[in-house]
mmCIF file of C-alpha atoms in Angstrom:
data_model
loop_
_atom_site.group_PDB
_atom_site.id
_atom_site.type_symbol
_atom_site.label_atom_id
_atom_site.label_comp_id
_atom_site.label_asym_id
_atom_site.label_seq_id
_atom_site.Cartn_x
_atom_site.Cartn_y
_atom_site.Cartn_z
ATOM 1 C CA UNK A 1 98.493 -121.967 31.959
ATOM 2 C CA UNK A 2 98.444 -118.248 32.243
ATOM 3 C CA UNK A 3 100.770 -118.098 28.655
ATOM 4 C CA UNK A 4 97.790 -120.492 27.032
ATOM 5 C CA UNK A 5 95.029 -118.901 28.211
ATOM 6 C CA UNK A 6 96.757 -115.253 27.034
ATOM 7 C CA UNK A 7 97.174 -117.127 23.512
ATOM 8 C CA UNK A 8 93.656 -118.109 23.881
ATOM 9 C CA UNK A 9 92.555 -114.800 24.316
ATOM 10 C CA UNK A 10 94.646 -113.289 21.868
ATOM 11 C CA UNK A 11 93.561 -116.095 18.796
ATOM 12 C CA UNK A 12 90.229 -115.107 19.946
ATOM 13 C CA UNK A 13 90.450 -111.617 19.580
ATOM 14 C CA UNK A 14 92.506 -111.900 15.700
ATOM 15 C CA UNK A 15 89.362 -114.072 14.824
ATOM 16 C CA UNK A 16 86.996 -111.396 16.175
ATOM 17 C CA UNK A 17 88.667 -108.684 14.072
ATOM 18 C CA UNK A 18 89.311 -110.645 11.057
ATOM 19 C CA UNK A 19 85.318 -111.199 11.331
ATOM 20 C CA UNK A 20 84.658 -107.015 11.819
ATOM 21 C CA UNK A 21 87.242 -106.444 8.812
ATOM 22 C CA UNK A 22 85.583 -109.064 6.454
ATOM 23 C CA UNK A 23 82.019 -107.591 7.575
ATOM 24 C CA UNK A 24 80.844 -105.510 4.985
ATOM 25 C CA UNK A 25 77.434 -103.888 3.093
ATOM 26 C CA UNK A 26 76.305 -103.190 -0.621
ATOM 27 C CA UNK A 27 73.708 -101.695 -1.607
ATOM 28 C CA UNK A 28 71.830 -103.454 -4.574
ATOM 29 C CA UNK A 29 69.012 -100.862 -6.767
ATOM 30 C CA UNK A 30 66.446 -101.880 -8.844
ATOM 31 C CA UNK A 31 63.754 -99.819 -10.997
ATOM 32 C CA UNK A 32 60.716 -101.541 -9.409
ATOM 33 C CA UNK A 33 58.316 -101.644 -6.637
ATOM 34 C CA UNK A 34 58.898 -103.523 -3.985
ATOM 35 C CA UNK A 35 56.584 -105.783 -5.197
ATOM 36 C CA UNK A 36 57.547 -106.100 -8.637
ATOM 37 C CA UNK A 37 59.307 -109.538 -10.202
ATOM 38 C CA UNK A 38 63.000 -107.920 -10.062
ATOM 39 C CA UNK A 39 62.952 -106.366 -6.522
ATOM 40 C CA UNK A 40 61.076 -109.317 -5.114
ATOM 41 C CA UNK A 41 63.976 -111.752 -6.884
ATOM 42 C CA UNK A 42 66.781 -109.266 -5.593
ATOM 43 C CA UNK A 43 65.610 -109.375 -2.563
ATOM 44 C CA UNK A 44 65.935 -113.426 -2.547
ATOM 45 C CA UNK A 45 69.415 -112.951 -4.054
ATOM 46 C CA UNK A 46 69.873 -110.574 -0.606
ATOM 47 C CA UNK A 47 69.108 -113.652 1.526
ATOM 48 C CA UNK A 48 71.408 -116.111 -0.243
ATOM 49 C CA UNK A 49 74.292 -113.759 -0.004
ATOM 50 C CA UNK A 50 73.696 -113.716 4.432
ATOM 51 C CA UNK A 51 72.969 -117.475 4.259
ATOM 52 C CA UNK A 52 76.271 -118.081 2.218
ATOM 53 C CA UNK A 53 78.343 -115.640 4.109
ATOM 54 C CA UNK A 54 76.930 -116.489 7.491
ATOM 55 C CA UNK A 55 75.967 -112.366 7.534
ATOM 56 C CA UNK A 56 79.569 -111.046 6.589
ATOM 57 C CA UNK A 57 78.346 -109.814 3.671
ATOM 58 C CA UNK A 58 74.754 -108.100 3.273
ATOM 59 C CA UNK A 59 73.123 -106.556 0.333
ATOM 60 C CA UNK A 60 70.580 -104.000 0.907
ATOM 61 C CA UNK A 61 67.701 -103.359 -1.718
ATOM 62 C CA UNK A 62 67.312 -100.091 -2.793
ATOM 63 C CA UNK A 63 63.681 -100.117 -5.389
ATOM 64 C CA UNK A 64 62.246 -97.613 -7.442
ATOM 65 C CA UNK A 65 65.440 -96.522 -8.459
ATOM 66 C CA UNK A 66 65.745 -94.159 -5.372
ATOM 67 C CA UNK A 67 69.718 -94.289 -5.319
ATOM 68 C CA UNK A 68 69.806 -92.913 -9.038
ATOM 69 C CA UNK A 69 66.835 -90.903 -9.307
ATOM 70 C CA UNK A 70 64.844 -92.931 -11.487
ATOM 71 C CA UNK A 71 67.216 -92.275 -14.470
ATOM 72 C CA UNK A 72 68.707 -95.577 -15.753
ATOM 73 C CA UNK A 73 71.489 -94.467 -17.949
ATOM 74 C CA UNK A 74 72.896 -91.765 -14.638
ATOM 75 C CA UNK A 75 72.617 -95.240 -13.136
ATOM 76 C CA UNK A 76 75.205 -97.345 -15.193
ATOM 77 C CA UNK A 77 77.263 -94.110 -15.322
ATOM 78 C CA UNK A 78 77.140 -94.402 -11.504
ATOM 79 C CA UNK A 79 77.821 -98.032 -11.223
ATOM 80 C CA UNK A 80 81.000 -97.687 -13.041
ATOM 81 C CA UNK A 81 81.541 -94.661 -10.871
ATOM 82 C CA UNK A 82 81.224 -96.213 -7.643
ATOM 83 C CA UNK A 83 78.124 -94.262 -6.562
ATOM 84 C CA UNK A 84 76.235 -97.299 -6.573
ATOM 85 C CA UNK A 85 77.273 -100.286 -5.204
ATOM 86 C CA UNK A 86 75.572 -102.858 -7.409
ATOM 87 C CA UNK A 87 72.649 -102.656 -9.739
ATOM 88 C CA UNK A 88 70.057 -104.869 -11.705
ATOM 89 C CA UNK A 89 68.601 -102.823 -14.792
ATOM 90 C CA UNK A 90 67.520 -104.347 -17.829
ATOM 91 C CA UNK A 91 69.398 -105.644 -20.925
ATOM 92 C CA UNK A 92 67.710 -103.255 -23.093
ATOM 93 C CA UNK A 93 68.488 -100.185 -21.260
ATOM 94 C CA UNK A 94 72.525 -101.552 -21.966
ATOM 95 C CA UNK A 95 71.895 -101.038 -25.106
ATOM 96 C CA UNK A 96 72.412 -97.663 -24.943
ATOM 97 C CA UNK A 97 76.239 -98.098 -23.936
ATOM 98 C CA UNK A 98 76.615 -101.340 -25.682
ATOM 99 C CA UNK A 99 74.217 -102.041 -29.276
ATOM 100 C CA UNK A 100 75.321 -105.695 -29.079
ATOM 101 C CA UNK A 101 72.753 -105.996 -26.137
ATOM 102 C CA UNK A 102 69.664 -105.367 -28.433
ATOM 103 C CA UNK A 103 70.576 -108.875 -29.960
ATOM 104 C CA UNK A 104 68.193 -109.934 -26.792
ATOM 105 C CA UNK A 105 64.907 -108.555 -27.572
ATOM 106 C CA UNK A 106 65.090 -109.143 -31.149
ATOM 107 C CA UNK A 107 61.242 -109.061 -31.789
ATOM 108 C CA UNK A 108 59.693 -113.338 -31.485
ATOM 109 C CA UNK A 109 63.755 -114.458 -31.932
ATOM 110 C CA UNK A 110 63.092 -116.568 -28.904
ATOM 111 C CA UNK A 111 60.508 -119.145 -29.123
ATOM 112 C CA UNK A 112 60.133 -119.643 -25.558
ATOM 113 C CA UNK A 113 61.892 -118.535 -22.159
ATOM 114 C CA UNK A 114 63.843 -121.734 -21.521
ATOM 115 C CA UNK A 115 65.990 -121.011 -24.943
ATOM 116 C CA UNK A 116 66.153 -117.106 -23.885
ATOM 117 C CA UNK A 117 67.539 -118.386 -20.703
ATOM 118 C CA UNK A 118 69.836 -121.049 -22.537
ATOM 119 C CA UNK A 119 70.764 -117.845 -24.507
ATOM 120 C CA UNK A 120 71.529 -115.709 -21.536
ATOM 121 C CA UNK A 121 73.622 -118.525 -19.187
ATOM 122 C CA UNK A 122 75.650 -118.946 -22.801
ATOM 123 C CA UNK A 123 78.335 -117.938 -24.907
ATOM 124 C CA UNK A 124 76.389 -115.245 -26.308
ATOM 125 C CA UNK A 125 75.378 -113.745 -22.699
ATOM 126 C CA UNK A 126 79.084 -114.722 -21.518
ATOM 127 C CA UNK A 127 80.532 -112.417 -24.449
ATOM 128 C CA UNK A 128 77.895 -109.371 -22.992
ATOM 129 C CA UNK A 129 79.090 -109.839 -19.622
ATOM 130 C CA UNK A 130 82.593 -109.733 -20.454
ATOM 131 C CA UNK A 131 81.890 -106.850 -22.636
ATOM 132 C CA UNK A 132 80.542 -104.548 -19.534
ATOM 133 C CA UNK A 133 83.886 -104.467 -18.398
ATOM 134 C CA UNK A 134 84.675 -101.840 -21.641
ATOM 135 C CA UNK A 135 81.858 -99.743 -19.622
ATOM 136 C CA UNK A 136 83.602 -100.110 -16.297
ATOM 137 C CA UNK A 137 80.928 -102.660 -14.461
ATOM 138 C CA UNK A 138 81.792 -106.107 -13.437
ATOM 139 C CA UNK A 139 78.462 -108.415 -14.531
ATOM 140 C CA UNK A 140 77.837 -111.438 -12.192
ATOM 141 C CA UNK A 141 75.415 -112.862 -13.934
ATOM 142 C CA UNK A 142 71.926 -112.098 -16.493
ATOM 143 C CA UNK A 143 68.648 -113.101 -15.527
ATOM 144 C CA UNK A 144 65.838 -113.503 -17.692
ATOM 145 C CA UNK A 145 62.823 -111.366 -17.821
ATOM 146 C CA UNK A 146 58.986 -112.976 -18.373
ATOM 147 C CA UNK A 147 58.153 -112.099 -22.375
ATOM 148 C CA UNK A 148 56.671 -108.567 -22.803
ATOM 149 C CA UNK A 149 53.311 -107.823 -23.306
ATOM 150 C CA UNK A 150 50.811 -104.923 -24.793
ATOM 151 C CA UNK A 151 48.330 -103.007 -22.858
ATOM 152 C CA UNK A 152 46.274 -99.971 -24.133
ATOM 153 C CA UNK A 153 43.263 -97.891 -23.633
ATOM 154 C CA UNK A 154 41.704 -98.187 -27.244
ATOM 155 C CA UNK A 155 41.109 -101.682 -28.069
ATOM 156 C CA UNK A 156 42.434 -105.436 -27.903
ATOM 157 C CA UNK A 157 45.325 -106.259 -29.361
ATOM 158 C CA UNK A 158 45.020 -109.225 -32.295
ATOM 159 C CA UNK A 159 46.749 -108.552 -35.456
ATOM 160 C CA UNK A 160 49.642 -105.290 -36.441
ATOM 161 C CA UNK A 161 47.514 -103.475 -37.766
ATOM 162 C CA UNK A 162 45.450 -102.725 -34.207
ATOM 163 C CA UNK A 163 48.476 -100.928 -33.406
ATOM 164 C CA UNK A 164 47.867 -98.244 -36.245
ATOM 165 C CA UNK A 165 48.180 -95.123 -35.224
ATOM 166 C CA UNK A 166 48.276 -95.648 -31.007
ATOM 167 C CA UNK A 167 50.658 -93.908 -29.365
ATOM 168 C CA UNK A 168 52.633 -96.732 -27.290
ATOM 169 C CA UNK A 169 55.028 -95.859 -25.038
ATOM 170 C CA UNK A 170 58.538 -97.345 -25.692
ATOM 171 C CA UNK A 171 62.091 -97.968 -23.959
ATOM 172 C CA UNK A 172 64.741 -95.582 -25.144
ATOM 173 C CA UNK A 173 66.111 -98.367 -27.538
ATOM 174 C CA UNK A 174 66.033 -97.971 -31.547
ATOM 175 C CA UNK A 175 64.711 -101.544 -32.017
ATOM 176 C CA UNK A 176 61.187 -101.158 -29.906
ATOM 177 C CA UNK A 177 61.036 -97.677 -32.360
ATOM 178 C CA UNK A 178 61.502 -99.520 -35.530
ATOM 179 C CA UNK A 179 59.191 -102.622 -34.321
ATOM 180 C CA UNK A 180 56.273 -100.258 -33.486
ATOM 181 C CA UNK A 181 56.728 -97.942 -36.210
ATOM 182 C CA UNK A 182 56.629 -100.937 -38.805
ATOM 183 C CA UNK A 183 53.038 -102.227 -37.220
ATOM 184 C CA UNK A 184 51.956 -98.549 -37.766
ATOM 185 C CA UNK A 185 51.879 -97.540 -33.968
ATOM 186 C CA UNK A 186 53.522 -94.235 -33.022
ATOM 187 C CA UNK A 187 56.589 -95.193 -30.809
ATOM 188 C CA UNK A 188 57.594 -92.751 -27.999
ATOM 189 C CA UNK A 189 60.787 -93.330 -26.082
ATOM 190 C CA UNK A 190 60.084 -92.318 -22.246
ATOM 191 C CA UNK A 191 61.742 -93.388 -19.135
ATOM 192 C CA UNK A 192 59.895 -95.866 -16.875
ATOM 193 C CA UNK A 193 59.207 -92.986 -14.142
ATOM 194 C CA UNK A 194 57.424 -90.832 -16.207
ATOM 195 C CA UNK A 195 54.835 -94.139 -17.987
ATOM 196 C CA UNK A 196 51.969 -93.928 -15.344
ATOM 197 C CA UNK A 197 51.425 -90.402 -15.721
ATOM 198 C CA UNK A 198 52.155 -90.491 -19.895
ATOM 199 C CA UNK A 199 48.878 -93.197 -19.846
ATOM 200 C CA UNK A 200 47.240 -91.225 -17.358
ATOM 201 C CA UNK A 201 47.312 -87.718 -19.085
ATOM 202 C CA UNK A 202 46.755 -89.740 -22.522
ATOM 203 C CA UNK A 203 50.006 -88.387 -23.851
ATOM 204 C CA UNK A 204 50.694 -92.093 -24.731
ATOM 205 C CA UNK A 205 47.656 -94.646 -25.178
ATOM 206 C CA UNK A 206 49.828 -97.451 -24.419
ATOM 207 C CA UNK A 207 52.967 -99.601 -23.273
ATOM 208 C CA UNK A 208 54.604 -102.675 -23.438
ATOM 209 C CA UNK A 209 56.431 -105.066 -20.374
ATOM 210 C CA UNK A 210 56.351 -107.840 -18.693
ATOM 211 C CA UNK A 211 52.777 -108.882 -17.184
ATOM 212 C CA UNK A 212 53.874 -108.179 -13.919
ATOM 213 C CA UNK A 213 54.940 -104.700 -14.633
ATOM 214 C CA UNK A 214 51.142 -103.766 -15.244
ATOM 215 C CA UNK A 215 50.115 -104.742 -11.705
ATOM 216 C CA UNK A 216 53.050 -103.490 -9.473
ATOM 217 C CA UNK A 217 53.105 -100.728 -11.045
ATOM 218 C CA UNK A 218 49.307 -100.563 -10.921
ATOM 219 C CA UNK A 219 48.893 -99.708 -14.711
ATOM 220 C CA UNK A 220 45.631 -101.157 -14.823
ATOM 221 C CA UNK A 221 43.887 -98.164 -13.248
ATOM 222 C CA UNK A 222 44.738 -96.300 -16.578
ATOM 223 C CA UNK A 223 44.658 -98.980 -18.922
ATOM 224 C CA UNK A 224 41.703 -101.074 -20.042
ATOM 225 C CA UNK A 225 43.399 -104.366 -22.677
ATOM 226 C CA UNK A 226 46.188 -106.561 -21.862
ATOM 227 C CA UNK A 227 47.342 -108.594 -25.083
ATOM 228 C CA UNK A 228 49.247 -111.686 -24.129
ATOM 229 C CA UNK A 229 51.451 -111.533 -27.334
ATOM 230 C CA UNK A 230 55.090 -112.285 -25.994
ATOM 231 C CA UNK A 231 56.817 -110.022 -28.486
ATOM 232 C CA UNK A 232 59.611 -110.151 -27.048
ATOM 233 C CA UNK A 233 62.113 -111.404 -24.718
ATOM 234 C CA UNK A 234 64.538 -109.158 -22.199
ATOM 235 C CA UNK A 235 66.824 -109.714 -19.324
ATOM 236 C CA UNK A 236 68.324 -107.986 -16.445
ATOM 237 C CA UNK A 237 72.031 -107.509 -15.987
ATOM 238 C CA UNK A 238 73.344 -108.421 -12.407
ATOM 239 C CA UNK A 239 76.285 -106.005 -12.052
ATOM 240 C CA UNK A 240 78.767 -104.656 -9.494
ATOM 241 C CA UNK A 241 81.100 -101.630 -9.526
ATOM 242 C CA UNK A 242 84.372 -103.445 -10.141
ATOM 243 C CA UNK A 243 86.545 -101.878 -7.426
ATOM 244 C CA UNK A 244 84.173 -102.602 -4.798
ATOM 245 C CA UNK A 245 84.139 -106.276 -6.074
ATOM 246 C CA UNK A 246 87.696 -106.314 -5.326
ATOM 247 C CA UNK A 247 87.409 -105.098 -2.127
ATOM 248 C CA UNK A 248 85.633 -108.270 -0.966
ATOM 249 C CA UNK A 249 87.326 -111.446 -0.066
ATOM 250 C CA UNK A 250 87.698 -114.251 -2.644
ATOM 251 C CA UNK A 251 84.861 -116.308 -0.382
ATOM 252 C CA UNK A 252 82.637 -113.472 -0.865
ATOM 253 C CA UNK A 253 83.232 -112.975 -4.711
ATOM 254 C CA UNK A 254 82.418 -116.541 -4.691
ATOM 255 C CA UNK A 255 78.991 -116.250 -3.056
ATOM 256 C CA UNK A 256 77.937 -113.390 -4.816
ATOM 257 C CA UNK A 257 78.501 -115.855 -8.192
ATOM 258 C CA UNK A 258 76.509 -118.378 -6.193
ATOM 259 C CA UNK A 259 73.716 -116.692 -4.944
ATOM 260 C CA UNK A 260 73.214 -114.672 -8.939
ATOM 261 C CA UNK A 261 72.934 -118.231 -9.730
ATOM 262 C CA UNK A 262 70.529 -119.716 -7.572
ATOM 263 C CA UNK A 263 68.936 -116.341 -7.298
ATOM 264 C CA UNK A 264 68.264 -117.077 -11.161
ATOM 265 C CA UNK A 265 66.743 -120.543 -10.812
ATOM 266 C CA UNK A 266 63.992 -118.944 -8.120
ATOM 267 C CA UNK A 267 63.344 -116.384 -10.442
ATOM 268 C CA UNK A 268 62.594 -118.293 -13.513
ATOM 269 C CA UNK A 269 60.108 -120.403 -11.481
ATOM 270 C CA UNK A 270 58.689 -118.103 -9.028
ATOM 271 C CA UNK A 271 57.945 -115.912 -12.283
ATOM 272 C CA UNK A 272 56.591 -119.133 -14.024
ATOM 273 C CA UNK A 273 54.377 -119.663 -10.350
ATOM 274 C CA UNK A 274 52.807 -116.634 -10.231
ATOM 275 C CA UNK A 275 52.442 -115.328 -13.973
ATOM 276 C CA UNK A 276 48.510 -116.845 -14.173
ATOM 277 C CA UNK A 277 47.854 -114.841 -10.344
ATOM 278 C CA UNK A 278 48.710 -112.145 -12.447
ATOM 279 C CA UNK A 279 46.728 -112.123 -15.109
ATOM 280 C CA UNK A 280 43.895 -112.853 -12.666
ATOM 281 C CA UNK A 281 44.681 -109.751 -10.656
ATOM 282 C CA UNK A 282 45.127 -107.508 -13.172
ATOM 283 C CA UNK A 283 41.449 -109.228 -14.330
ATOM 284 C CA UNK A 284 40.024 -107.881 -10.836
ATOM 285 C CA UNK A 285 41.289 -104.944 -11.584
ATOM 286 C CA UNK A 286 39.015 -104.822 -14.528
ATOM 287 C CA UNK A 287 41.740 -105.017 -17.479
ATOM 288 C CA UNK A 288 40.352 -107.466 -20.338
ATOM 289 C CA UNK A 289 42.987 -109.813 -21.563
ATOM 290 C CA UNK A 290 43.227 -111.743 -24.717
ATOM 291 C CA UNK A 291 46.062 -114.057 -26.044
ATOM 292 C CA UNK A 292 47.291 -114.092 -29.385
ATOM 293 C CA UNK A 293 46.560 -117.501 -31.075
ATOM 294 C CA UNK A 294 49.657 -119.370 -32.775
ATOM 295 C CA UNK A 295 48.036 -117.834 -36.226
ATOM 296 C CA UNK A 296 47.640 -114.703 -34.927
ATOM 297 C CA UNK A 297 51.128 -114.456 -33.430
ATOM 298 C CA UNK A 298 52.621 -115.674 -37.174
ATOM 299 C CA UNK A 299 51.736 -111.950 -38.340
ATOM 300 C CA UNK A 300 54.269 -110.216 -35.678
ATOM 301 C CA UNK A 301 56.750 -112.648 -36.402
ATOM 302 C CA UNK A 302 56.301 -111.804 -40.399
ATOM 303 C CA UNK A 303 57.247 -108.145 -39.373
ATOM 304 C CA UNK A 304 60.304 -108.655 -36.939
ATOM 305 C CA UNK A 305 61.339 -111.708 -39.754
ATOM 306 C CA UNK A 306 61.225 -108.547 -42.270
ATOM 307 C CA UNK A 307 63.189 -106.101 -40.304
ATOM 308 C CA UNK A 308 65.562 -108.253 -39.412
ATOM 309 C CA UNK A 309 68.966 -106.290 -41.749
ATOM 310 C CA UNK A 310 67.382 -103.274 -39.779
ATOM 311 C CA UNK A 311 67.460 -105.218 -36.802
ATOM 312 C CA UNK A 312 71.277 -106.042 -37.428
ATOM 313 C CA UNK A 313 72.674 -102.496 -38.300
ATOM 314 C CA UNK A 314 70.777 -102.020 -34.824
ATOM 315 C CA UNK A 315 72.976 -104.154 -32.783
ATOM 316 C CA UNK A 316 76.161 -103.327 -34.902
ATOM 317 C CA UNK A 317 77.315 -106.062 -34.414
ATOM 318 C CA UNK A 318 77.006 -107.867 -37.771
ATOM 319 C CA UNK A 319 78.819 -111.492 -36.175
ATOM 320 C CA UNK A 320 77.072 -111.162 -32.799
ATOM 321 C CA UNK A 321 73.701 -110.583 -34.439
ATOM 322 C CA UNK A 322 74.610 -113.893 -36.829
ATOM 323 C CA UNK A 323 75.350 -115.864 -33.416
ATOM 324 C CA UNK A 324 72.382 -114.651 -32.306
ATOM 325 C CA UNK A 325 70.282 -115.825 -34.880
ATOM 326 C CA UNK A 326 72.331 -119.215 -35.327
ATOM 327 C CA UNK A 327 71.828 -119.639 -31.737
ATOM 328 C CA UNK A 328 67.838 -120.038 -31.888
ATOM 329 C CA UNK A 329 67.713 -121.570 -35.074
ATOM 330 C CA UNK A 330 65.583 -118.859 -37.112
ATOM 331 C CA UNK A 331 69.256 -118.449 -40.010
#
């Protein structure tokens, strides 16, 4: 009895320090509020990870880009570094280490969000994941983003040419330059951090996102039009340094995988749920919003249409941007 019970104790205390060993933390950084449609998801993605792992694993959410600083590019430099432990970031700001990744927010290439999502969960969004390993980050996944829209100070939005000669703030990504520039708008690159005080100062008159980026990020209280003109489409890369992914166990590689996954599905409806509140809100708030019409919209599309060989040495990618195109049907 004595031997069983000190075999007892012993299996006991293996399984206890298996448990500490497997026990581990990353830390997960987005560039939002807390509030905002990507922190809010990640933080979702956080809970699936301890529901899957039974707590071994837990992700902490980092927003506002605190771990990096609020620079995006030091951020993917860190990922692959090992200074950050995981990171969502948009598929736009990739571009900048990887052109192919501007195939995404080709201006109006997506008729809706269920084919940019059909895009992403592809071949073509399987090729950019596997390509992030040439920049040293491991991609889990790509989520969609909702369809960007315009805000300004000057005037609503309806046709190109109401862009002529507003300054509207723009990612640090050729495309959005060329796009603007072509509807007569002057396009200047800024990072994210410095676009409240750039609208409030009037150094820029306007910017371009998501709809939910104007309320977390409380843009309304220095802008006065929203223009629901879904421009274009964007997405957020899911990744992880590589050597700390191969630090974890093979069951927690496999719930990370799950819980980008199912993380995704919440996202695309909870962002589909709550994009009318928005719009409401950012009414409140006193913005005035207007939609483009399906005739109004077929102006923008004339201009991306047009730019589209631009659009391709862009990408540099001349097969990927062909796919791209093939894939939606607009070749």
């Amino acid at each position: 009895m004595k031997h069983f019970a000190l075999r007892s104790l012993l299996a006991a205390a293996t399984m206890l320090t298996a448990s500490i060993v497997q026990a581990a933390t990353l830390t997960l950084s987005t560039p939002d509020p807390d509030n905002s449609e990507i922190t809010v998801a990640a933080n979702k993605f956080a809970e699936l990870v301890a529901a899957k792992t039974n707590g071994q694993l837990t992700v902490k959410v980092f927003p506002n880009g605190t771990l990096y600083g609020g620079d995006p590019s030091g951020a993917v430099k860190q990922l692959a570094g090992g200074s950050l432990d995981m990171l969502l970031l948009a598929t736009s700001l990739y571009a900048n280490f990887n052109p192919k990744f501007s195939a995404i927010s080709i201006p109006y290439v997506f008729d809706n969000e269920a084919q940019l999502r059909s895009y992403l969960s592809g071949a073509p969004g399987q090729e950019l994941i596997t390509d992030l390993e040439k920049i040293g980050i491991k991609g889990i996944n790509l989520w969609p983003r909702p369809f960007r829209q315009m805000t300004n100070s000057k005037l609503a939005i309806t046709k190109p040419q109401d862009l002529s000669g507003l300054k509207f703030r723009v990612p640090n990504n050729p495309l959005w330059v060329e796009f603007f520039k072509k509807m007569g708008a002057a396009p200047t690159p800024l990072a994210f951090a410095e676009v409240y005080n750039a609208l409030q100062l009037k150094v820029v008159d306007g910017q371009e996102n998501p709809i939910n980026v104007p309320l977390s990020a409380k843009f309304y209280e220095v802008q006065k039009y929203a223009s629901i003109t879904n421009h274009m489409g964007d997405g957020w890369v899911l990744g992880i340094n590589p050597a700390k992914f191969e630090g974890l166990s093979d069951a927690h590689k496999k719930a990370l995988g799950e819980a980008g996954k199912e993380a995704e599905a919440w996202k695309v409806a909870n962002d589909a749920a709550t994009a009318e509140t928005t719009i409401a809100e950012l009414q409140k708030h006193g913005m005035e919003i207007n939609r483009l019409t399906p005739e109004q919209q077929k102006a923008f599309v004339a201009i991306s249409k047009g730019l589209y060989p631009v659009f391709a040495g862009l990408v540099k990618d001349q097969a990927f941007f062909d796919k791209t195109i093939a894939f939606v049907g607009k070749n």
